[in-house]
Short mmCIF file of C-alpha atoms in Angstrom, two decimals:
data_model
loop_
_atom_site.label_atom_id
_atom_site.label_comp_id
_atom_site.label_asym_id
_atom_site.label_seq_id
_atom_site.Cartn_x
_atom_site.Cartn_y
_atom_site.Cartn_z
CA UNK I 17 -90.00 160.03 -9.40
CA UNK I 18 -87.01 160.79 -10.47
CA UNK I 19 -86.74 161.73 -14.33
CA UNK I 20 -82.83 163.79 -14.19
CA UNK I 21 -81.15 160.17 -15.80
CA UNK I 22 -83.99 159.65 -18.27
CA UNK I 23 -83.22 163.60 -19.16
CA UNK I 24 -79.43 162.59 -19.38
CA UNK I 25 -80.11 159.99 -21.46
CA UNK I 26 -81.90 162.10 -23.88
CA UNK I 27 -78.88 164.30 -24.02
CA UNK I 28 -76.84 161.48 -24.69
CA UNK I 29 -78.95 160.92 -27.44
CA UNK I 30 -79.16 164.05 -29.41
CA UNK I 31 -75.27 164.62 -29.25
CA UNK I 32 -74.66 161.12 -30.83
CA UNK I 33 -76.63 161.32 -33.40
CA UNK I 34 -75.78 157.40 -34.38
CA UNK I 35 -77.91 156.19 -31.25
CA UNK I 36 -80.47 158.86 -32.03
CA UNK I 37 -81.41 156.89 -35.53
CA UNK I 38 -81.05 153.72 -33.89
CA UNK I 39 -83.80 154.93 -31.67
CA UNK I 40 -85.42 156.32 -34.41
CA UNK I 41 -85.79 153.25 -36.15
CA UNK I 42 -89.23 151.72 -34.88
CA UNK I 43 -90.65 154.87 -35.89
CA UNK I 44 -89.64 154.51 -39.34
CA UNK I 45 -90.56 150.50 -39.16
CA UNK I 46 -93.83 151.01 -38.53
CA UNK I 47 -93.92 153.55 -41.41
CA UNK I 48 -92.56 150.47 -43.17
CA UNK I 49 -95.18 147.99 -42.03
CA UNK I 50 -98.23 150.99 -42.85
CA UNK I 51 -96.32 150.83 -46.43
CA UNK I 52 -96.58 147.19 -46.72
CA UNK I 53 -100.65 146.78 -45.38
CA UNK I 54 -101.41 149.81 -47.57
CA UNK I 55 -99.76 148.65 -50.39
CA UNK I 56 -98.87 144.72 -50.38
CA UNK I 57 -102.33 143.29 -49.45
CA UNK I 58 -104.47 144.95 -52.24
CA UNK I 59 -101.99 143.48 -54.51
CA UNK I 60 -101.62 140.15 -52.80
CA UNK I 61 -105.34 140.14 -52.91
CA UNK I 62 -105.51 140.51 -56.23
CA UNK I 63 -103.20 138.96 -57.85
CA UNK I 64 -102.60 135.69 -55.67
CA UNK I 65 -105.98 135.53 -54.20
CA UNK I 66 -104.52 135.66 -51.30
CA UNK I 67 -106.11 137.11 -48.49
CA UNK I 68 -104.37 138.37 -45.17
CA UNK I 69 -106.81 139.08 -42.87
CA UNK I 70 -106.89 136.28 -41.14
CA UNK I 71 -102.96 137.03 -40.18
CA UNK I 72 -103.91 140.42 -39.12
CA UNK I 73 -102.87 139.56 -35.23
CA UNK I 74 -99.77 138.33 -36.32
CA UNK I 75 -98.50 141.23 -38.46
CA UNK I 76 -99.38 143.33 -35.55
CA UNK I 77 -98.00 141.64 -32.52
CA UNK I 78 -94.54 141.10 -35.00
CA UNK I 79 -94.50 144.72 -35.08
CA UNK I 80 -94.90 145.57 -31.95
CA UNK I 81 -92.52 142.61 -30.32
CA UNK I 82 -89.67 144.29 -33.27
CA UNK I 83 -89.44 147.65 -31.24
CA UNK I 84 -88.10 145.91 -27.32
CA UNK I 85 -86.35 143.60 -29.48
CA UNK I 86 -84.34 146.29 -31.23
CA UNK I 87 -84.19 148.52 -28.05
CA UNK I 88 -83.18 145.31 -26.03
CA UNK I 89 -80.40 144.79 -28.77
CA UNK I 90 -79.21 148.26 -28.87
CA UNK I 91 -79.02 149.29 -25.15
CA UNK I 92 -77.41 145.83 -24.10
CA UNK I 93 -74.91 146.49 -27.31
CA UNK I 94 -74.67 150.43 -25.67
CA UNK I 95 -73.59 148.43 -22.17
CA UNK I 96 -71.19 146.34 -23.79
CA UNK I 97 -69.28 149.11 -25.51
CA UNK I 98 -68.98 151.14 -22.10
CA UNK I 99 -67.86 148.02 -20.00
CA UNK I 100 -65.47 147.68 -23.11
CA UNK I 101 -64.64 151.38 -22.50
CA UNK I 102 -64.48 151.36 -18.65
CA UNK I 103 -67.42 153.84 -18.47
CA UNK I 104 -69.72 151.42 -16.87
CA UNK I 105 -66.55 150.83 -14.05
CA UNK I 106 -66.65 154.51 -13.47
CA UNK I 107 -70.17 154.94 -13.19
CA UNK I 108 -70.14 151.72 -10.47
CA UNK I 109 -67.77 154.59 -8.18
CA UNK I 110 -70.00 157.32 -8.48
CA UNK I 111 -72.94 157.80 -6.37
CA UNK I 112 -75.01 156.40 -8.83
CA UNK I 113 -73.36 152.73 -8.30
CA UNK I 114 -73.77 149.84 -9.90
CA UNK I 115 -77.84 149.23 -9.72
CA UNK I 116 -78.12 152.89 -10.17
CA UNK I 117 -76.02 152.46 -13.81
CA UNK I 118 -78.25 149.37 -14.88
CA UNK I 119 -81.89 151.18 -14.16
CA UNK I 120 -80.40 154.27 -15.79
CA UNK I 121 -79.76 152.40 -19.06
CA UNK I 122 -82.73 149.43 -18.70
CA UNK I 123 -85.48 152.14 -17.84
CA UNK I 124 -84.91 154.10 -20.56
CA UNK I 125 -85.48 151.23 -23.32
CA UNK I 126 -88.11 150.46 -20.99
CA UNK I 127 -90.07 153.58 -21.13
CA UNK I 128 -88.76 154.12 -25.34
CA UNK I 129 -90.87 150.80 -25.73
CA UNK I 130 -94.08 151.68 -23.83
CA UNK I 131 -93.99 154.78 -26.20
CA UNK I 132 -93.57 152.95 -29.12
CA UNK I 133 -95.87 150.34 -28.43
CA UNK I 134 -98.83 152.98 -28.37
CA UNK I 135 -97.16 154.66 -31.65
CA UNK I 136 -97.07 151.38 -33.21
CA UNK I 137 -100.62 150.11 -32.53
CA UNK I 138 -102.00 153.69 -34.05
CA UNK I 139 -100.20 153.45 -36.79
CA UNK I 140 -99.93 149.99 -38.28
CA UNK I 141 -103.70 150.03 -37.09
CA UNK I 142 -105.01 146.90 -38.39
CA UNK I 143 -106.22 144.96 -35.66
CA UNK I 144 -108.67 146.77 -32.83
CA UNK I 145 -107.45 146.01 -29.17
CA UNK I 146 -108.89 147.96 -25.88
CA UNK I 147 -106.87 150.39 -24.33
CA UNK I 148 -106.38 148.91 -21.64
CA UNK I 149 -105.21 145.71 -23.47
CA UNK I 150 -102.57 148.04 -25.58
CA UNK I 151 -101.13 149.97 -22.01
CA UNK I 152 -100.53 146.29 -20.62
CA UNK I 153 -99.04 144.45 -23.70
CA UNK I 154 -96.78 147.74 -23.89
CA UNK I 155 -95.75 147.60 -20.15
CA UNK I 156 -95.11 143.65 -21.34
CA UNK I 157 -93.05 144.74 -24.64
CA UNK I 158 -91.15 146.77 -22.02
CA UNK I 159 -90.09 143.94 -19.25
CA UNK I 160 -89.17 142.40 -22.67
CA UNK I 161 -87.09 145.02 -24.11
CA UNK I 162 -85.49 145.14 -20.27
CA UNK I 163 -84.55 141.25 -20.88
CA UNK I 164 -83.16 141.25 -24.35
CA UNK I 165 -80.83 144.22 -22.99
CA UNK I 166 -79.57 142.48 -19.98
CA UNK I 167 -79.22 138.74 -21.71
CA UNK I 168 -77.29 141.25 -24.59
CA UNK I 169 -75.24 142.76 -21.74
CA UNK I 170 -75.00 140.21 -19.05
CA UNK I 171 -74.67 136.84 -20.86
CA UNK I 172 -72.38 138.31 -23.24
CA UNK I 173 -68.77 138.73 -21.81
CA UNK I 174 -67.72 140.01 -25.74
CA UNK I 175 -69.32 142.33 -28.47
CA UNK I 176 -68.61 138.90 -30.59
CA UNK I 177 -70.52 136.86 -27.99
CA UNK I 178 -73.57 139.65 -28.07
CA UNK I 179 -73.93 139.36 -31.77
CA UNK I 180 -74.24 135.57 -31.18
CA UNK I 181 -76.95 135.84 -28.70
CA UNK I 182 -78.70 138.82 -31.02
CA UNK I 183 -79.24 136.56 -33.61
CA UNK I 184 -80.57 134.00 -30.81
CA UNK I 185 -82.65 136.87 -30.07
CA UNK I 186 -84.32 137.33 -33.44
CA UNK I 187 -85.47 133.63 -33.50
CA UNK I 188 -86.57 133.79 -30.35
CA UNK I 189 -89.34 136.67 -31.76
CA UNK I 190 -90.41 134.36 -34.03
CA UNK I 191 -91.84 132.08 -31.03
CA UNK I 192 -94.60 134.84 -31.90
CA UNK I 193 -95.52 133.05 -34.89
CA UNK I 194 -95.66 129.67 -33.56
CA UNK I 195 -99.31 129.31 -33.79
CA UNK I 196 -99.35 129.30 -37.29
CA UNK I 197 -97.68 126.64 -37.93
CA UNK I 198 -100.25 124.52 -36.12
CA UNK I 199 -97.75 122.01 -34.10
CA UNK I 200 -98.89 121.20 -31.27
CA UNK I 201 -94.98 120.52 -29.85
CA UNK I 202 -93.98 124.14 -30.86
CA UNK I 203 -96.74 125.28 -29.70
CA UNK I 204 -96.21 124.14 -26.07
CA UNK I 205 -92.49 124.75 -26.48
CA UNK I 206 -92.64 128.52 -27.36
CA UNK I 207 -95.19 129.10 -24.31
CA UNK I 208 -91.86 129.34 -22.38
CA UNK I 209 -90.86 132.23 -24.68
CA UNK I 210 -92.72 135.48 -23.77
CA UNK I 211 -93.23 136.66 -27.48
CA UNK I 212 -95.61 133.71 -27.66
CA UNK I 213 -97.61 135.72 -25.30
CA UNK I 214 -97.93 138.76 -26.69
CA UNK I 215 -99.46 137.23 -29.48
CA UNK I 216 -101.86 135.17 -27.03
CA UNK I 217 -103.06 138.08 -25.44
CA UNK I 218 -103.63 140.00 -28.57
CA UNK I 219 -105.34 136.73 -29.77
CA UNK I 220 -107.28 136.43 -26.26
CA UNK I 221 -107.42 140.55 -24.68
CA UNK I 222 -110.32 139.46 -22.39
CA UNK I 223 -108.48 136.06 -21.19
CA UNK I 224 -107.19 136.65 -17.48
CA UNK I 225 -105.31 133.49 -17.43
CA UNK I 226 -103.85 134.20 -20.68
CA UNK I 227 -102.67 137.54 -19.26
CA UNK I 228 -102.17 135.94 -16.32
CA UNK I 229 -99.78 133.28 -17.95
CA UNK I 230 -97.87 136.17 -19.55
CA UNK I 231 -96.87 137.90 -16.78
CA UNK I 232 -95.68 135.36 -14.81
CA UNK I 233 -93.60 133.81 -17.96
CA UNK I 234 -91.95 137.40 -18.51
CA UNK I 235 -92.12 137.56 -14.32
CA UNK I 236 -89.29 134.52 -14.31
CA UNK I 237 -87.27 135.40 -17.34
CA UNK I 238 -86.84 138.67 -15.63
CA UNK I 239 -86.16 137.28 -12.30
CA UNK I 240 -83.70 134.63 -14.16
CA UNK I 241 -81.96 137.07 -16.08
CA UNK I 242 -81.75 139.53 -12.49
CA UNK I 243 -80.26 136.47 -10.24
CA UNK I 244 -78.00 135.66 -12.78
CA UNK I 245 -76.44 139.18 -13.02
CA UNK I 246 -76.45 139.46 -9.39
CA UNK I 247 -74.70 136.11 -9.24
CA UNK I 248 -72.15 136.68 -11.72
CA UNK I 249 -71.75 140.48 -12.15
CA UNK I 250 -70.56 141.98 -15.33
CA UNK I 251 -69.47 144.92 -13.98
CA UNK Q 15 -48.96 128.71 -44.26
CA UNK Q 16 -49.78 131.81 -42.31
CA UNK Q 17 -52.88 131.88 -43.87
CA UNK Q 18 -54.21 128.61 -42.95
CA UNK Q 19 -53.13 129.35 -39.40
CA UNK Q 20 -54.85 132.57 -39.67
CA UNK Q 21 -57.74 130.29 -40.87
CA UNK Q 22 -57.21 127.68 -38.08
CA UNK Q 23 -57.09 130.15 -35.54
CA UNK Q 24 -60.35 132.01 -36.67
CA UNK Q 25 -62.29 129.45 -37.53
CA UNK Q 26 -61.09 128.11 -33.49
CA UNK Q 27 -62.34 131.64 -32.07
CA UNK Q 28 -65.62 131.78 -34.04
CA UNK Q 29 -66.04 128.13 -32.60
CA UNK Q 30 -65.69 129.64 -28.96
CA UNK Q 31 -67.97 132.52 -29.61
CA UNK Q 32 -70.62 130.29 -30.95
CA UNK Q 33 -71.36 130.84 -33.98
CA UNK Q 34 -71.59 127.14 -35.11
CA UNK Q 35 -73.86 126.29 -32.39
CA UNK Q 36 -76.19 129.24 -33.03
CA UNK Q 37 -75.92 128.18 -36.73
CA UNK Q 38 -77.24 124.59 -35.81
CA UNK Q 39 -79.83 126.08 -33.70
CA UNK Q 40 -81.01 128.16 -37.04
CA UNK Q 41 -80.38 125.58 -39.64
CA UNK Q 42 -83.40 123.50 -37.13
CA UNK Q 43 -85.49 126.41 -36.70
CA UNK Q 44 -85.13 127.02 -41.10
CA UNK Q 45 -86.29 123.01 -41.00
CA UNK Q 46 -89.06 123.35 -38.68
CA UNK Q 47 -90.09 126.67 -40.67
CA UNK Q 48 -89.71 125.96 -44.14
CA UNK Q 49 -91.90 122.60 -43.42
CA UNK Q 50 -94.98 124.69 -43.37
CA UNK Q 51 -94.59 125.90 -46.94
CA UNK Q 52 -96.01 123.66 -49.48
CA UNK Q 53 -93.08 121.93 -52.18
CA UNK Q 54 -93.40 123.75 -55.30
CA UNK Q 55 -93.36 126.70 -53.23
CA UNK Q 56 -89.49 125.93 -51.93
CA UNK Q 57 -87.49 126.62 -54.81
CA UNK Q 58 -88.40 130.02 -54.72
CA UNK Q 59 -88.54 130.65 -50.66
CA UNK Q 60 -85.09 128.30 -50.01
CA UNK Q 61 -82.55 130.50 -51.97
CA UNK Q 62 -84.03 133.20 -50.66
CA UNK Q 63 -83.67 132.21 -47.06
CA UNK Q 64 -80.09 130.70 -47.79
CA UNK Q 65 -79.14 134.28 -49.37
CA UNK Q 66 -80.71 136.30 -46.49
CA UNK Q 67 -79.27 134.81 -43.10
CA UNK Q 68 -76.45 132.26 -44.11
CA UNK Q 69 -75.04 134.28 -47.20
CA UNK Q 70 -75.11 137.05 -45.59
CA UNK Q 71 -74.12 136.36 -42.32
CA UNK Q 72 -70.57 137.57 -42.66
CA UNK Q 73 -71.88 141.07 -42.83
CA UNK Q 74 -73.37 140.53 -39.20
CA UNK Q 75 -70.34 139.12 -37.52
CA UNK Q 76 -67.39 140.90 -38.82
CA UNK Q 77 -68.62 144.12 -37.45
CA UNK Q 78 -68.31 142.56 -33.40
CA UNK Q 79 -65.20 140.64 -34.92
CA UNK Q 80 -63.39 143.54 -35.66
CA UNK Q 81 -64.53 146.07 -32.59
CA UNK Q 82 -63.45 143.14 -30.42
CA UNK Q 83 -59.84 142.77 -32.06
CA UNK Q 84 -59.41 146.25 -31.91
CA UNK Q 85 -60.71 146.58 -28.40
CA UNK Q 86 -58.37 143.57 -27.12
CA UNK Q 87 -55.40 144.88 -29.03
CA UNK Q 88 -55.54 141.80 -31.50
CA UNK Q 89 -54.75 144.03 -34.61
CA UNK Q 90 -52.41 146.19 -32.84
CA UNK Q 91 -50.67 142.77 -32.18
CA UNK Q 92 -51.14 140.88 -35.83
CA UNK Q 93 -49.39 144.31 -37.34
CA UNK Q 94 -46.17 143.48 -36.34
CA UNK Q 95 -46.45 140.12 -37.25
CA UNK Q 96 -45.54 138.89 -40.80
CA UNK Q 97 -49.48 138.44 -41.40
CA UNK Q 98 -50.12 140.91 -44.53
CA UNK Q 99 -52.93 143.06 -44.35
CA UNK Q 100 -54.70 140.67 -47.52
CA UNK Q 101 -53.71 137.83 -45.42
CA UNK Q 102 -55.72 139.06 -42.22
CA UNK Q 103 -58.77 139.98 -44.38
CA UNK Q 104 -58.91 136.73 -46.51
CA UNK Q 105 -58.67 134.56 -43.32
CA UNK Q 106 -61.87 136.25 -41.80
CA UNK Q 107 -63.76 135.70 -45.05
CA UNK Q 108 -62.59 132.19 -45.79
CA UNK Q 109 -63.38 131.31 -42.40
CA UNK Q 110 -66.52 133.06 -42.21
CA UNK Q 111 -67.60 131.48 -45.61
CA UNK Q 112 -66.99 128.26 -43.94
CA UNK Q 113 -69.90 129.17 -41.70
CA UNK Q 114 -71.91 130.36 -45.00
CA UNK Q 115 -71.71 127.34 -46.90
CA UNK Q 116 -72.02 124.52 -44.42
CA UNK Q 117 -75.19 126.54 -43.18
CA UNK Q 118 -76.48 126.58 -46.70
CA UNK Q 119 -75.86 123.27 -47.52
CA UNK Q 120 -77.58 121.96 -44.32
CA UNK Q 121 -80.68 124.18 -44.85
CA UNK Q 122 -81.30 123.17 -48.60
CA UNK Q 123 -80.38 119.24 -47.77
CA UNK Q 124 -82.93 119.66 -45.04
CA UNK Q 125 -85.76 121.29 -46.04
CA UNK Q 126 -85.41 121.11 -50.00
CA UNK Q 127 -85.88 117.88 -51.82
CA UNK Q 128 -86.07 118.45 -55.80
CA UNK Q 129 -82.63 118.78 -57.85
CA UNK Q 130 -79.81 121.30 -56.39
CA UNK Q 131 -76.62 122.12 -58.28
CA UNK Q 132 -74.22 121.65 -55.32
CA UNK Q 133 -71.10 122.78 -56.73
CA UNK Q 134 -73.25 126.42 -58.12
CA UNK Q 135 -74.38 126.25 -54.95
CA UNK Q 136 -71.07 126.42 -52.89
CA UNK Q 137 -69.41 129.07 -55.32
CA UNK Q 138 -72.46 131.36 -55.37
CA UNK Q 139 -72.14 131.13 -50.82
CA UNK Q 140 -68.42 131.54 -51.31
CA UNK Q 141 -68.93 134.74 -53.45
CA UNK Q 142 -71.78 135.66 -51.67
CA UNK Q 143 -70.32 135.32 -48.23
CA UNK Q 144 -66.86 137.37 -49.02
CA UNK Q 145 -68.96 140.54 -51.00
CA UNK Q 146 -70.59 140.86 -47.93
CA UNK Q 147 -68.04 140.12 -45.40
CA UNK Q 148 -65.60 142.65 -47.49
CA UNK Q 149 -68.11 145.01 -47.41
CA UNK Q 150 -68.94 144.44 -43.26
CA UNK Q 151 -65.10 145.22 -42.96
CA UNK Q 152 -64.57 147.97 -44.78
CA UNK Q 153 -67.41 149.65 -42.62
CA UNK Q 154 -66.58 148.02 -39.45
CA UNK Q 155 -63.16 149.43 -39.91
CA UNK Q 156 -64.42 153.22 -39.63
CA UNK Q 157 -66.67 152.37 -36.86
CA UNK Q 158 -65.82 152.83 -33.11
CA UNK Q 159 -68.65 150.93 -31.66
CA UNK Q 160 -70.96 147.86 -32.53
CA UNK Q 161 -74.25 150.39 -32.60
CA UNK Q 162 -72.20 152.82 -34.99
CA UNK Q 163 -72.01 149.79 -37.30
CA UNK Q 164 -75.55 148.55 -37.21
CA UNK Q 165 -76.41 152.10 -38.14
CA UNK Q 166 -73.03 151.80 -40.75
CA UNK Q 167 -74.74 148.79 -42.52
CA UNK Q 168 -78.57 150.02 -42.59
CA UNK Q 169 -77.62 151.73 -46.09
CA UNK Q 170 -75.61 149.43 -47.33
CA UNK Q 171 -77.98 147.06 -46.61
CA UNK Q 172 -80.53 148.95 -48.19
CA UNK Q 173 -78.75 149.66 -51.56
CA UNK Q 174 -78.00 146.11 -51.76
CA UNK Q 175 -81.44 144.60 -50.95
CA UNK Q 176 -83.72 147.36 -52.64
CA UNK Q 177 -82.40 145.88 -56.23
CA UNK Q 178 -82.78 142.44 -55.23
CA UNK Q 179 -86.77 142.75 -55.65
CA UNK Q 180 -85.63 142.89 -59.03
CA UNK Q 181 -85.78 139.08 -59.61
CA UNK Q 182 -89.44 139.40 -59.60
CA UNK Q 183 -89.43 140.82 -63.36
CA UNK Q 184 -90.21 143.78 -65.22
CA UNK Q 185 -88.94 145.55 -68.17
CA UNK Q 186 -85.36 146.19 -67.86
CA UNK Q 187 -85.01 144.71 -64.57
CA UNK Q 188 -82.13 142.28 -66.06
CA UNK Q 189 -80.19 145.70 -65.79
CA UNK Q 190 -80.57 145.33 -61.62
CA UNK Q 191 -77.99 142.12 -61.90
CA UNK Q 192 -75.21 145.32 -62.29
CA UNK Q 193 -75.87 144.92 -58.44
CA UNK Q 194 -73.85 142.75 -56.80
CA UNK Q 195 -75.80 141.48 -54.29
CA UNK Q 196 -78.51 141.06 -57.51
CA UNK Q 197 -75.66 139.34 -59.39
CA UNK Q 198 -74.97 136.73 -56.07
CA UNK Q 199 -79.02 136.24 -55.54
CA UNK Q 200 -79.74 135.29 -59.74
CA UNK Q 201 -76.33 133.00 -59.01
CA UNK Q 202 -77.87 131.17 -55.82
CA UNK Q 203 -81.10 131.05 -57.59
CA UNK Q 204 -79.45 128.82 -60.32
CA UNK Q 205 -78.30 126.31 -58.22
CA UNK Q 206 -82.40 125.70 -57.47
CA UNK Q 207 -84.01 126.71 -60.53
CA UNK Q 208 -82.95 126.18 -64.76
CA UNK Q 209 -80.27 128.34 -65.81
CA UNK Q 210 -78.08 128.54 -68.78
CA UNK Q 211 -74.45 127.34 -68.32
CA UNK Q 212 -73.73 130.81 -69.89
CA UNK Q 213 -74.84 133.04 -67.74
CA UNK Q 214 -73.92 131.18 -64.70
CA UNK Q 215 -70.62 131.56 -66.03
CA UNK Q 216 -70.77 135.15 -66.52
CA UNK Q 217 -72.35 135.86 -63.29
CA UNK Q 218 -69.05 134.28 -61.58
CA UNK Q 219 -66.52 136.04 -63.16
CA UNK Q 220 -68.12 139.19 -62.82
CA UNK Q 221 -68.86 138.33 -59.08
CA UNK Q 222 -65.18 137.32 -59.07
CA UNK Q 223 -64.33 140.66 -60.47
CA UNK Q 224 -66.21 142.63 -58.18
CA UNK Q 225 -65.14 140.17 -54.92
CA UNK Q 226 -61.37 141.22 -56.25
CA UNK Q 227 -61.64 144.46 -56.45
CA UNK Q 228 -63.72 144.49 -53.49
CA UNK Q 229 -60.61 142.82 -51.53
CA UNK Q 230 -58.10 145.85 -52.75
CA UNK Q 231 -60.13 148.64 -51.41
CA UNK Q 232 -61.02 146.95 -48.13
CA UNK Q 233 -56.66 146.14 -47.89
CA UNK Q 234 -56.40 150.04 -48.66
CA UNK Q 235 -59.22 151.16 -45.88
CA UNK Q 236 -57.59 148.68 -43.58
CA UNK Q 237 -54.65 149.94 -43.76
CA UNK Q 238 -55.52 153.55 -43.33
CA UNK Q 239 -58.37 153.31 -40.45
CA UNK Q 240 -57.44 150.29 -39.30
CA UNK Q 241 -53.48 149.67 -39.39
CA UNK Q 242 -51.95 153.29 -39.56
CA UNK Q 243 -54.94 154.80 -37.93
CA UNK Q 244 -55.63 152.35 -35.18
#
């Protein structure tokens, strides 16, 4: 496997150190959430009575779904700007080409969000998942983070138009949540959403259909967002 | 008159990005939401959600707004027309407080049924809306790209929502409302809750006050990154 545009990336990174914090940031978010549990509960608990336990799953698979989501954003944003730029036009012409360009930039939120996913289940560390369980949600998280960018980047034919859809985005994370609310309509309404399934399969880490389910809804968002690309390139 | 077809003409383009139809998406998923927390509960949770995505929301858009004028030549192009510099900026925060307070209105008439001031209501969106807006271009006019100024805005962000946990009370907290953004919150929070005509009163002007002076350094840093330096 080739790792040289992954090792570019990286570069790219360190020498603007803007994008470096913005890839920072889940780090320091799930600092953020630690803060809270440690913190918040005991005095929620005391206090109000009110115990959060019970919403232990949920805190955890919000976390985790925040990291693609803000990769997703912040790549697809990253693709905008250099179509804006006529970077991503220049890289099309080089041997890389156009596919070449999009794997470059997708795989590397991709990977960033397998990473984090692991970082972020050790540290906010309130709700005990098998390994095995944590490897696939974060391969999940990443096919996610993959989407977000290319609906960001490929949807989008303005930076204006991207903010739009990012703050479509962030509701569509709270599809993770649905449950709780206990309506049955919403309920069968966000199943079409794949951040209902992360939570499911946290919920359910022995269920093969419910895995099963997930990977097939993230399976045609992907292919969706792919064809339409293809269809109607950006680029 | 150039102003109110500045106005028109924004308020047409934010139309065409879709900002009104993502607002009418929220303002349902705020309804669907908010019905899960019980009623005494909402006077407390509706402000807040009214000040943290609609009130706000100017400091989220302008950023794109402005990186896609200045990408397309827009601002390049207004310059030479005889739109001021004050005219340009108070067309993007009249129109996106437009946004602000038909978004607000919609989320408290839907989800919150005891006794709302409407008219506090609107001013505290209005001021709301352009403090943040005016801050979201005065960043967004140093910035070169749309990550730059999400990373622009964290601290900003920050040192405006930090005091905001204020409102909770302790000793001295009152102090906090020196904050604007604390100021604009304890204003919105009025409109839901019992308030003295007093310090409603105070809390606009000094909003005002701030909002104004707000408006001169953005026209200044406009002019200089933006106009000259463009």
């Amino acid at each position: 496997m080739n790792f040289e545009h992954i090792k570019n990336d990286m570069k790219q990174l360190v020498r603007e150190p803007m994008m470096l914090l913005l890839f920072c940031l889940p780090m320091f978010m799930f600092i953020v959430y630690k803060a809270i549990i440690v913190f918040l509960i005991p005095y929620l608990n005391k206090h109000l009575s009110f115990n959060l336990a019970d919403y232990y799953l949920y805190i955890l698979s919000f976390a985790l779904i925040m990291t693609p989501a803000m990769l997703g954003i912040v790549i697809g944003f990253m693709m905008i700007d250099e179509r804006d730029g006529k970077i991503a036009e220049l890289m099309t012409v080089t041997p890389l080409g156009r596919s070449g360009y999009l794997y470059n930039r997708l795989s590397f939120a991709f990977i960033a969000t397998v990473v984090y996913t692991f970082m972020g289940y050790f540290t906010v560390n309130i709700y005990k998942l098998p390994l095995l369980v944590v490897f696939l949600l974060s391969i999940l998280l990443g096919i996610l983070s993959i989407i977000l960018g290319m609906i960001i980047f490929t949807v989008a034919t303005d930076k204006v138009k991207g903010l739009t859809y990012a703050k479509g985005i962030n509701f569509m994370l709270l599809f993770c949540l649905s449950d709780l609310l206990n309506e049955r309509w919403l309920t069968n309404f966000s199943m079409f959403f794949p951040t209902y399934w992360i939570t499911e399969i946290i919920q359910n880490p022995k269920s093969i259909v419910v895995f099963s389910s997930a990977v097939l809804v993230h399976a045609i968002w992907l292919i969706i967002i792919l064809f339409r690309d293809y269809h109607r390139s950006t680029i | 008159m150039r102003l109110l077809s500045a106005i028109k003409s924004d308020i047409i383009f934010q139309f065409r990005q879709g900002f009104y139809i993502i607002y009418i998406v929220i303002c349902i998923a705020y309804m669907v939401g908010l019905s899960w927390i019980p009623n005494p509960g909402l006077k407390y949770v509706v402000p807040l959600v009214v000040f943290s995505d609609p009130a706000v929301l100017g400091l989220f858009f302008i950023g794109g707004i402005i990186m896609l004028e200045k990408v397309q030549g827009v601002i390049q192009a207004v310059v030479v027309t005889p739109l001021s510099t004050r005219e340009f900026i108070q067309s993007k925060v009249i129109s996106l407080s437009i946004i602000s307070i038909l978004a607000g209105i919609i989320i408290t008439r839907l989800t919150y049924i005891g006794n709302v001031k409407w008219i506090i209501l609107v001013i505290a969106l209005v001021l709301t809306s352009s403090l943040f807006t005016l801050c979201g271009l005065v960043i967004g006019a140093k910035c070169k790209t749309v990550n730059q100024y999400f990373v622009k805005i964290i601290p900003v962000m920050l040192l405006f929502i930090i005091p905001c946990f204020s409102i909770i009370g302790f000793k001295y907290s009152y102090f906090l409302t020196l904050f604007p953004s604390v100021a604009a919150l304890r204003l919105l929070l009025g409109a839901y809750l019992d308030m003295g005509g007093l310090e409603q009163f105070f809390l606009i002007c000094y909003l005002l006050i701030i909002n104004y002076g707000l408006l001169l350094h953005t026209e200044k840093v406009f002019d200089k990154y933006v106009v000259y330096g463009g």
